[in-house]
Short mmCIF file of C-alpha atoms in Angstrom, two decimals:
data_model
loop_
_atom_site.label_atom_id
_atom_site.label_comp_id
_atom_site.label_asym_id
_atom_site.label_seq_id
_atom_site.Cartn_x
_atom_site.Cartn_y
_atom_site.Cartn_z
CA UNK P 22 0.00 0.00 0.00
CA UNK P 23 3.06 2.28 0.03
CA UNK P 24 3.62 4.61 -2.91
CA UNK P 25 6.66 3.61 -5.02
CA UNK P 26 9.26 6.37 -5.45
CA UNK P 27 8.07 7.29 -8.95
CA UNK P 28 4.47 7.74 -7.84
CA UNK P 29 4.35 11.25 -6.43
CA UNK P 30 1.53 12.99 -8.30
CA UNK P 31 -2.18 12.61 -7.60
CA UNK P 32 -5.45 14.34 -8.36
CA UNK P 33 -6.12 14.68 -4.63
CA UNK P 34 -3.95 14.23 -1.53
CA UNK P 35 -5.80 13.57 1.72
CA UNK P 36 -3.83 14.36 4.88
CA UNK P 37 -5.05 12.40 7.89
CA UNK P 38 -6.54 8.89 7.83
CA UNK P 39 -9.08 9.04 10.62
CA UNK P 40 -12.71 8.33 9.77
CA UNK P 41 -13.23 11.63 7.93
CA UNK P 42 -10.06 11.36 5.85
CA UNK P 43 -10.66 7.68 5.10
CA UNK P 44 -14.18 8.45 3.91
CA UNK P 45 -12.92 11.38 1.83
CA UNK P 46 -10.27 9.22 0.15
CA UNK P 47 -12.91 6.59 -0.58
CA UNK P 48 -15.23 9.21 -2.07
CA UNK P 49 -12.44 10.59 -4.29
CA UNK P 50 -11.44 7.11 -5.47
CA UNK P 51 -15.08 6.24 -6.21
CA UNK P 52 -15.07 9.12 -8.71
CA UNK P 53 -12.17 7.53 -10.59
CA UNK P 54 -9.69 10.19 -9.49
CA UNK P 55 -6.22 9.30 -8.23
CA UNK P 56 -5.85 9.84 -4.50
CA UNK P 57 -3.12 9.53 -1.89
CA UNK P 58 -4.15 9.08 1.77
CA UNK P 59 -1.40 9.99 4.24
CA UNK P 60 -1.39 9.10 7.94
CA UNK P 61 1.13 10.45 10.45
CA UNK P 62 0.97 7.40 12.73
CA UNK P 63 0.17 3.74 12.11
CA UNK P 64 -3.11 3.05 10.37
CA UNK P 65 -5.92 2.50 12.87
CA UNK P 66 -3.83 3.99 15.69
CA UNK P 67 -5.31 5.00 19.06
CA UNK P 68 -3.81 8.47 19.45
CA UNK P 69 -6.65 10.50 17.92
CA UNK P 70 -10.44 10.58 17.79
CA UNK P 71 -11.49 7.76 15.44
CA UNK P 72 -10.34 4.60 17.23
CA UNK P 73 -12.18 2.35 19.63
CA UNK P 74 -14.92 -0.22 19.74
CA UNK P 75 -18.03 1.85 19.15
CA UNK P 76 -19.71 5.14 18.32
CA UNK P 77 -23.38 6.01 18.45
CA UNK P 78 -25.51 7.44 15.67
CA UNK P 79 -28.75 9.32 16.34
CA UNK P 80 -30.96 11.91 14.63
CA UNK P 81 -31.68 14.23 17.56
CA UNK P 82 -29.87 17.58 17.42
CA UNK P 83 -30.83 21.03 18.61
CA UNK P 84 -29.74 22.49 15.27
CA UNK P 85 -31.80 21.45 12.26
CA UNK P 86 -28.84 21.09 9.87
CA UNK P 87 -27.65 17.86 11.48
CA UNK P 88 -30.56 15.37 11.16
CA UNK P 89 -30.44 15.54 7.31
CA UNK P 90 -26.69 14.86 7.49
CA UNK P 91 -27.33 11.86 9.73
CA UNK P 92 -29.84 10.48 7.22
CA UNK P 93 -27.41 11.00 4.33
CA UNK P 94 -24.65 9.32 6.32
CA UNK P 95 -26.86 6.31 7.07
CA UNK P 96 -27.48 5.80 3.36
CA UNK P 97 -23.75 6.00 2.67
CA UNK P 98 -22.91 3.68 5.58
CA UNK P 99 -25.21 1.05 4.10
CA UNK P 100 -23.81 1.51 0.58
CA UNK P 101 -20.27 0.98 1.90
CA UNK P 102 -21.37 -2.10 3.86
CA UNK P 103 -22.91 -3.48 0.68
CA UNK P 104 -19.67 -2.96 -1.21
CA UNK P 105 -17.54 -4.41 1.59
CA UNK P 106 -19.76 -7.44 2.15
CA UNK P 107 -20.04 -6.99 5.91
CA UNK P 108 -21.69 -4.64 8.41
CA UNK P 109 -20.25 -2.07 10.78
CA UNK P 110 -23.53 -0.43 11.92
CA UNK P 111 -25.91 -2.26 14.23
CA UNK P 112 -29.36 -0.60 14.26
CA UNK P 113 -30.87 0.15 17.67
CA UNK P 114 -33.49 2.48 19.10
CA UNK P 115 -32.19 5.74 20.56
CA UNK P 116 -33.36 7.21 23.87
CA UNK P 117 -32.97 10.86 24.87
CA UNK P 118 -33.51 12.05 28.44
CA UNK P 119 -33.83 15.70 29.37
CA UNK P 120 -35.74 18.34 31.32
CA UNK P 121 -39.17 18.38 29.73
CA UNK P 122 -39.29 22.13 29.12
CA UNK P 123 -35.60 22.76 28.36
CA UNK P 124 -35.33 24.53 24.98
CA UNK P 125 -32.41 22.38 23.81
CA UNK P 126 -34.25 19.15 24.61
CA UNK P 127 -37.49 20.32 23.02
CA UNK P 128 -35.70 21.46 19.84
CA UNK P 129 -33.69 18.26 19.51
CA UNK P 130 -36.73 16.05 19.90
CA UNK P 131 -38.61 18.07 17.27
CA UNK P 132 -35.70 18.10 14.81
CA UNK P 133 -35.12 14.38 15.24
CA UNK P 134 -38.76 13.33 15.07
CA UNK P 135 -38.59 11.77 18.55
CA UNK P 136 -41.60 10.21 20.28
CA UNK P 137 -42.07 10.38 24.03
CA UNK P 138 -42.05 7.04 25.78
CA UNK P 139 -45.41 5.69 26.81
CA UNK P 140 -46.07 5.78 30.58
CA UNK P 141 -45.46 2.78 32.81
CA UNK P 142 -48.11 0.13 32.34
CA UNK P 143 -48.83 1.04 28.70
CA UNK P 144 -48.61 -2.01 26.44
CA UNK P 145 -46.50 -0.10 23.90
CA UNK P 146 -43.80 0.76 26.42
CA UNK P 147 -40.62 -1.27 25.69
CA UNK P 148 -39.35 -3.55 28.43
CA UNK P 149 -35.90 -1.91 28.39
CA UNK P 150 -37.42 1.40 29.51
CA UNK P 151 -37.50 0.08 33.08
CA UNK P 152 -33.69 0.23 33.15
CA UNK P 153 -33.83 4.02 33.34
CA UNK P 154 -34.96 6.22 36.19
CA UNK P 155 -36.42 9.44 34.77
CA UNK P 156 -36.31 12.31 37.32
CA UNK P 157 -39.32 14.42 38.12
CA UNK P 158 -39.79 17.10 35.47
CA UNK P 159 -37.80 15.15 32.88
CA UNK P 160 -39.02 13.33 29.77
CA UNK P 161 -37.74 10.36 27.79
CA UNK P 162 -38.18 10.03 24.03
CA UNK P 163 -37.14 7.54 21.36
CA UNK P 164 -36.01 8.18 17.79
CA UNK P 165 -34.25 6.74 14.74
CA UNK P 166 -32.38 5.99 12.57
CA UNK P 167 -29.93 5.15 15.32
CA UNK P 168 -27.42 2.50 16.17
CA UNK P 169 -23.92 1.49 17.17
CA UNK P 170 -21.02 1.81 14.71
CA UNK P 171 -17.96 -0.39 15.16
CA UNK P 172 -15.44 2.44 14.99
CA UNK P 173 -12.05 0.94 14.09
CA UNK P 174 -13.70 -1.68 11.89
CA UNK P 175 -15.57 1.07 10.03
CA UNK P 176 -12.41 3.10 9.47
CA UNK P 177 -10.64 0.02 8.13
CA UNK P 178 -13.60 -0.68 5.84
CA UNK P 179 -13.35 2.70 4.11
CA UNK P 180 -9.57 2.46 3.81
CA UNK P 181 -9.84 -1.00 2.25
CA UNK P 182 -12.58 0.05 -0.16
CA UNK P 183 -10.53 3.09 -1.19
CA UNK P 184 -7.44 0.95 -1.80
CA UNK P 185 -9.45 -1.50 -3.91
CA UNK P 186 -10.48 1.44 -6.08
CA UNK P 187 -6.87 2.46 -6.60
CA UNK P 188 -6.18 4.80 -3.69
CA UNK P 189 -2.62 4.78 -2.37
CA UNK P 190 -2.51 4.60 1.42
CA UNK P 191 0.62 5.41 3.41
CA UNK P 192 1.04 5.52 7.16
CA UNK P 193 3.95 6.72 9.31
CA UNK P 194 4.15 9.76 7.05
CA UNK P 195 3.94 13.08 8.90
CA UNK P 196 2.94 16.07 6.81
CA UNK P 197 4.69 19.27 7.87
CA UNK P 198 3.74 21.67 5.08
CA UNK P 199 1.25 22.22 2.28
CA UNK P 200 2.16 24.86 -0.30
CA UNK P 201 1.44 25.90 -3.86
CA UNK P 202 4.11 25.43 -6.46
CA UNK P 203 4.27 27.66 -9.50
CA UNK P 204 1.22 26.85 -11.57
CA UNK P 205 -1.67 24.89 -10.08
CA UNK P 206 0.22 22.19 -8.20
CA UNK P 207 -0.22 21.69 -4.46
CA UNK P 208 2.96 20.34 -2.86
CA UNK P 209 2.64 18.28 0.33
CA UNK P 210 5.90 17.96 2.26
CA UNK P 211 6.68 15.37 4.94
CA UNK P 212 8.99 15.35 7.95
CA UNK P 213 11.42 13.08 6.07
CA UNK P 214 11.76 15.48 3.16
CA UNK P 215 9.47 13.66 0.75
CA UNK P 216 7.24 15.72 -1.51
CA UNK P 217 3.96 14.73 -3.11
CA UNK P 218 2.20 16.75 -5.77
CA UNK P 219 -1.57 17.08 -6.06
CA UNK P 220 -4.10 19.04 -7.98
CA UNK P 221 -6.11 19.36 -4.75
CA UNK P 222 -5.58 18.65 -1.06
CA UNK P 223 -7.97 17.73 1.78
CA UNK P 224 -6.79 18.27 5.35
CA UNK P 225 -8.45 16.03 7.96
CA UNK P 226 -5.94 15.75 10.78
CA UNK P 227 -8.32 15.95 13.74
CA UNK P 228 -6.69 17.18 16.93
CA UNK P 229 -3.68 18.43 14.96
CA UNK P 230 -5.79 20.68 12.66
CA UNK P 231 -5.00 23.95 14.43
CA UNK P 232 -1.28 23.22 14.52
CA UNK P 233 -1.05 22.25 10.85
CA UNK P 234 -3.20 25.11 9.57
CA UNK P 235 -1.20 27.56 11.70
CA UNK P 236 2.07 26.29 10.25
CA UNK P 237 0.72 26.46 6.69
CA UNK P 238 -1.06 29.82 6.71
CA UNK P 239 -0.28 31.51 10.02
CA UNK P 240 -4.02 31.67 10.70
CA UNK P 241 -5.69 30.46 13.88
CA UNK P 242 -8.27 27.72 13.36
CA UNK P 243 -10.31 27.57 16.60
CA UNK P 244 -10.30 23.82 17.13
CA UNK P 245 -9.43 22.75 20.68
CA UNK P 246 -8.73 19.08 21.46
CA UNK P 247 -10.14 17.86 24.76
CA UNK P 248 -9.27 14.67 26.59
CA UNK P 249 -12.15 12.36 27.31
CA UNK P 250 -12.51 8.94 28.83
CA UNK P 251 -14.56 6.05 27.45
CA UNK P 252 -15.80 3.92 30.37
CA UNK P 253 -17.23 0.41 30.47
CA UNK P 254 -19.18 -0.62 33.57
CA UNK P 255 -20.29 -3.98 34.90
CA UNK P 256 -23.94 -4.88 34.39
CA UNK P 257 -25.56 -6.09 37.60
CA UNK P 258 -26.11 -9.86 37.78
CA UNK P 259 -29.35 -10.99 36.18
CA UNK P 260 -29.56 -8.03 33.79
CA UNK P 261 -26.79 -8.96 31.37
CA UNK P 262 -29.11 -10.08 28.56
CA UNK P 263 -31.58 -7.20 29.03
CA UNK P 264 -29.02 -4.53 28.12
CA UNK P 265 -27.81 -6.05 24.83
CA UNK P 266 -28.47 -5.06 21.24
CA UNK P 267 -30.13 -8.46 20.75
CA UNK P 268 -32.69 -7.47 23.38
CA UNK P 269 -33.33 -4.16 21.60
CA UNK P 270 -31.64 -2.00 24.24
CA UNK P 271 -31.09 1.54 22.94
CA UNK P 272 -28.22 3.94 22.59
CA UNK P 273 -28.97 6.82 24.97
CA UNK P 274 -28.03 10.39 25.79
CA UNK P 275 -28.99 13.13 28.22
CA UNK P 276 -29.38 16.88 27.86
CA UNK P 277 -27.72 19.03 30.47
CA UNK P 278 -24.25 20.21 31.46
CA UNK P 279 -22.44 17.97 31.21
CA UNK P 280 -24.25 15.52 28.99
CA UNK P 281 -23.93 11.76 29.24
CA UNK P 282 -24.33 9.00 26.69
CA UNK P 283 -24.06 5.26 26.33
CA UNK P 284 -24.45 2.20 24.15
CA UNK P 285 -25.98 -1.23 24.73
CA UNK P 286 -23.87 -4.07 26.05
CA UNK P 287 -22.26 -5.27 22.85
CA UNK P 288 -18.48 -5.27 22.48
CA UNK P 289 -17.70 -6.67 25.95
CA UNK P 290 -20.31 -9.16 27.25
CA UNK P 291 -21.53 -8.19 30.71
CA UNK P 292 -20.24 -4.61 30.37
CA UNK P 293 -22.03 -1.48 29.18
CA UNK P 294 -20.48 1.73 27.87
CA UNK P 295 -21.56 4.88 29.73
CA UNK P 296 -19.57 8.12 29.36
CA UNK P 297 -19.80 11.88 29.81
CA UNK P 298 -19.36 14.36 27.00
CA UNK P 299 -16.16 16.35 26.69
CA UNK P 300 -13.33 16.81 29.13
CA UNK P 301 -10.38 19.09 29.87
CA UNK P 302 -8.39 20.76 27.06
CA UNK P 303 -5.28 18.87 26.01
CA UNK P 304 -2.27 19.01 23.71
CA UNK P 305 -2.41 16.05 21.29
CA UNK P 306 1.40 15.87 21.37
CA UNK P 307 1.67 15.90 25.17
CA UNK P 308 -1.32 14.17 26.73
CA UNK P 309 -1.66 12.79 30.23
CA UNK P 310 -3.25 9.47 29.35
CA UNK P 311 -4.49 9.00 32.93
CA UNK P 312 -6.55 12.21 32.99
CA UNK P 313 -10.02 11.64 34.42
CA UNK P 314 -9.27 8.44 36.31
CA UNK P 315 -8.62 9.87 39.78
CA UNK P 316 -10.86 11.22 42.52
CA UNK P 317 -13.29 13.79 41.16
CA UNK P 318 -12.38 12.85 37.60
CA UNK P 319 -14.51 11.86 34.64
CA UNK P 320 -15.08 8.28 35.80
CA UNK P 321 -16.37 9.42 39.19
CA UNK P 322 -18.76 11.92 37.57
CA UNK P 323 -20.14 9.17 35.32
CA UNK P 324 -20.58 6.87 38.30
CA UNK P 325 -22.77 9.47 40.02
CA UNK P 326 -24.90 9.77 36.89
CA UNK P 327 -25.34 5.99 36.70
CA UNK P 328 -26.32 5.81 40.35
CA UNK P 329 -29.06 8.37 39.67
CA UNK P 330 -30.35 7.22 36.28
CA UNK P 331 -29.59 3.47 36.02
CA UNK P 332 -29.14 2.31 39.63
CA UNK P 333 -30.91 -1.02 39.25
CA UNK P 334 -28.95 -2.42 36.33
CA UNK P 335 -25.39 -1.00 36.31
CA UNK P 336 -22.82 -1.52 39.08
CA UNK P 337 -20.50 1.40 39.84
CA UNK P 338 -18.68 -0.31 42.74
CA UNK P 339 -14.96 0.04 42.19
CA UNK P 340 -15.40 2.28 39.16
CA UNK P 341 -15.41 1.31 35.48
CA UNK P 342 -13.99 -2.07 34.50
CA UNK P 343 -12.31 -0.61 31.39
CA UNK P 344 -11.11 2.92 30.63
CA UNK P 345 -10.03 4.04 27.18
CA UNK P 346 -8.68 7.59 26.56
CA UNK P 347 -9.84 9.48 23.49
CA UNK P 348 -9.98 13.05 22.18
CA UNK P 349 -12.78 15.25 20.93
CA UNK P 350 -11.90 18.23 18.74
CA UNK P 351 -14.13 21.12 19.73
CA UNK P 352 -14.97 24.36 17.99
CA UNK P 353 -16.32 27.19 20.21
CA UNK P 354 -19.85 26.74 18.82
CA UNK P 355 -19.58 22.94 18.41
CA UNK P 356 -20.32 23.17 14.70
CA UNK P 357 -18.04 21.51 12.16
CA UNK P 358 -15.46 23.24 9.98
CA UNK P 359 -15.98 22.24 6.34
CA UNK P 360 -14.46 24.85 4.09
CA UNK P 361 -11.78 25.87 1.64
CA UNK P 362 -8.54 27.02 3.21
CA UNK P 363 -8.84 29.99 0.86
CA UNK P 364 -6.62 33.00 0.51
CA UNK P 365 -4.63 34.04 -2.51
CA UNK P 366 -2.36 31.02 -2.23
CA UNK P 367 -4.88 28.19 -1.98
CA UNK P 368 -8.26 29.45 -3.17
CA UNK P 369 -10.46 26.39 -3.64
CA UNK P 370 -7.59 23.91 -4.02
CA UNK P 371 -7.19 23.02 -0.32
CA UNK P 372 -10.20 21.91 1.73
CA UNK P 373 -10.33 21.53 5.52
CA UNK P 374 -12.56 19.24 7.56
CA UNK P 375 -12.07 19.73 11.31
CA UNK P 376 -13.64 20.45 14.69
CA UNK P 377 -16.25 17.70 14.67
CA UNK P 378 -16.92 18.32 18.37
CA UNK P 379 -17.70 14.82 19.52
CA UNK P 380 -20.43 14.09 16.95
CA UNK P 381 -18.57 13.74 13.66
CA UNK P 382 -17.93 10.00 13.46
CA UNK P 383 -21.52 9.11 12.62
CA UNK P 384 -21.43 11.72 9.84
CA UNK P 385 -18.13 10.42 8.44
CA UNK P 386 -19.33 9.11 5.06
CA UNK P 387 -21.41 12.24 4.44
CA UNK P 388 -18.67 14.68 5.41
CA UNK P 389 -16.07 12.69 3.48
CA UNK P 390 -18.15 12.79 0.32
CA UNK P 391 -18.82 16.52 0.72
CA UNK P 392 -15.09 17.23 1.19
CA UNK P 393 -14.27 15.13 -1.88
CA UNK P 394 -16.78 17.04 -4.01
CA UNK P 395 -15.55 20.40 -2.76
CA UNK P 396 -12.02 19.41 -3.74
CA UNK P 397 -12.90 17.94 -7.14
CA UNK P 398 -15.78 20.22 -8.18
CA UNK P 399 -15.51 23.34 -6.04
CA UNK P 400 -18.99 22.63 -4.68
CA UNK P 401 -20.95 19.71 -3.27
CA UNK P 402 -23.87 18.41 -5.29
CA UNK P 403 -24.55 15.79 -2.62
CA UNK P 404 -24.97 18.47 0.05
CA UNK P 405 -27.34 20.43 -2.18
CA UNK P 406 -29.44 17.34 -2.95
CA UNK P 407 -29.66 16.47 0.75
CA UNK P 408 -30.67 20.02 1.68
CA UNK P 409 -27.45 20.66 3.60
CA UNK P 410 -26.44 24.32 3.73
CA UNK P 411 -22.66 24.40 4.05
CA UNK P 412 -22.52 28.03 5.20
CA UNK P 413 -23.06 26.67 8.72
CA UNK P 414 -19.54 25.25 8.61
CA UNK P 415 -17.47 28.07 7.08
CA UNK P 416 -14.28 29.24 8.79
CA UNK P 417 -15.34 32.84 8.26
CA UNK P 418 -17.96 32.61 11.01
CA UNK P 419 -15.13 33.09 13.52
CA UNK P 420 -13.80 36.29 11.95
CA UNK P 421 -14.46 39.06 14.45
CA UNK P 422 -16.45 36.60 16.55
CA UNK P 423 -14.28 33.94 18.21
CA UNK P 424 -17.32 32.07 19.54
CA UNK P 425 -18.90 31.57 16.12
CA UNK P 426 -22.56 30.63 16.50
CA UNK P 427 -22.20 29.33 20.02
CA UNK P 428 -25.35 27.80 21.49
CA UNK P 429 -26.07 24.53 23.25
CA UNK P 430 -26.21 21.25 21.33
#
């Protein structure tokens, strides 16, 4: 999968092989264009934001631009599964819990077409609903399409499909500069002195986006990596089968500050994933991998939430059984960055996808296809057909307003 020395010129060079970059490379290759996908670390590494056992997908968002993107992504997930011959997305119900009259909760349920759970004793109420304790003044609502995505497996699927279509994939290749050569060639330079030439370039380096863009243009891209902790907890004896995907148990999330989320018992039998959103800011090149594990840390906060909302079915004694560090890449307003790098030097020849703020993985195939079309065509026909207005994601929203369009998600 390594490029031979003579092969240095491509229609598109994608920098960063997380889920977004892998999907973008696949989308470029599916158009018949030549594409090089470069990864700084090993393929499928665990230093960024795309690794791990699972991610959730759900349609409920406070901002109306996201549910159509979720629906587009679901179609593209299923098309990729068809081409690969195996599945990475397991459908489930999705449950949202929030203060009944909170504007964010009300908006998200409306945008996602959610339906409030039937009261206890109603024949239509699912059996799994009894696993949750809903506080006074709160409501619980279900929605779809939703499910659990096998994260690392999904990333590998898109990389493999791209390679089968002719994409060249190289790992352990750190990009240190992107520049325009005389004419219309974009030159991508690596830390070892290699140079690759492309007609277009797509930058999808996750937590390293601000650093790379700063080194290329001198401009500040407001994407802040935060350290978060993925926690798996022991299911209480006698409830192991109830909380599985086979039993129809949902993915779930809460509205509040902070928010919490979880998936059914799936990847580790007898354990269930329950986490909190976000975490403290971090430097992707100098992380404390143990952040959040001590007293008062992320794991302890999640344990308190479990004891309040799922006390009968999840055991918090001794803390989580497994802890896996991860990063989310946050913009101030928690909206994505999908835009041309711009300026006199790059114009529409370099595209950036960054700042996916903890909810980008599920959108990966949609965002990747949009980035590919922006690079190849200068616009995205897929976004237009799906009713997605890309002005929500422009870098310019931060000019003169460092918080962008900051509101709650």
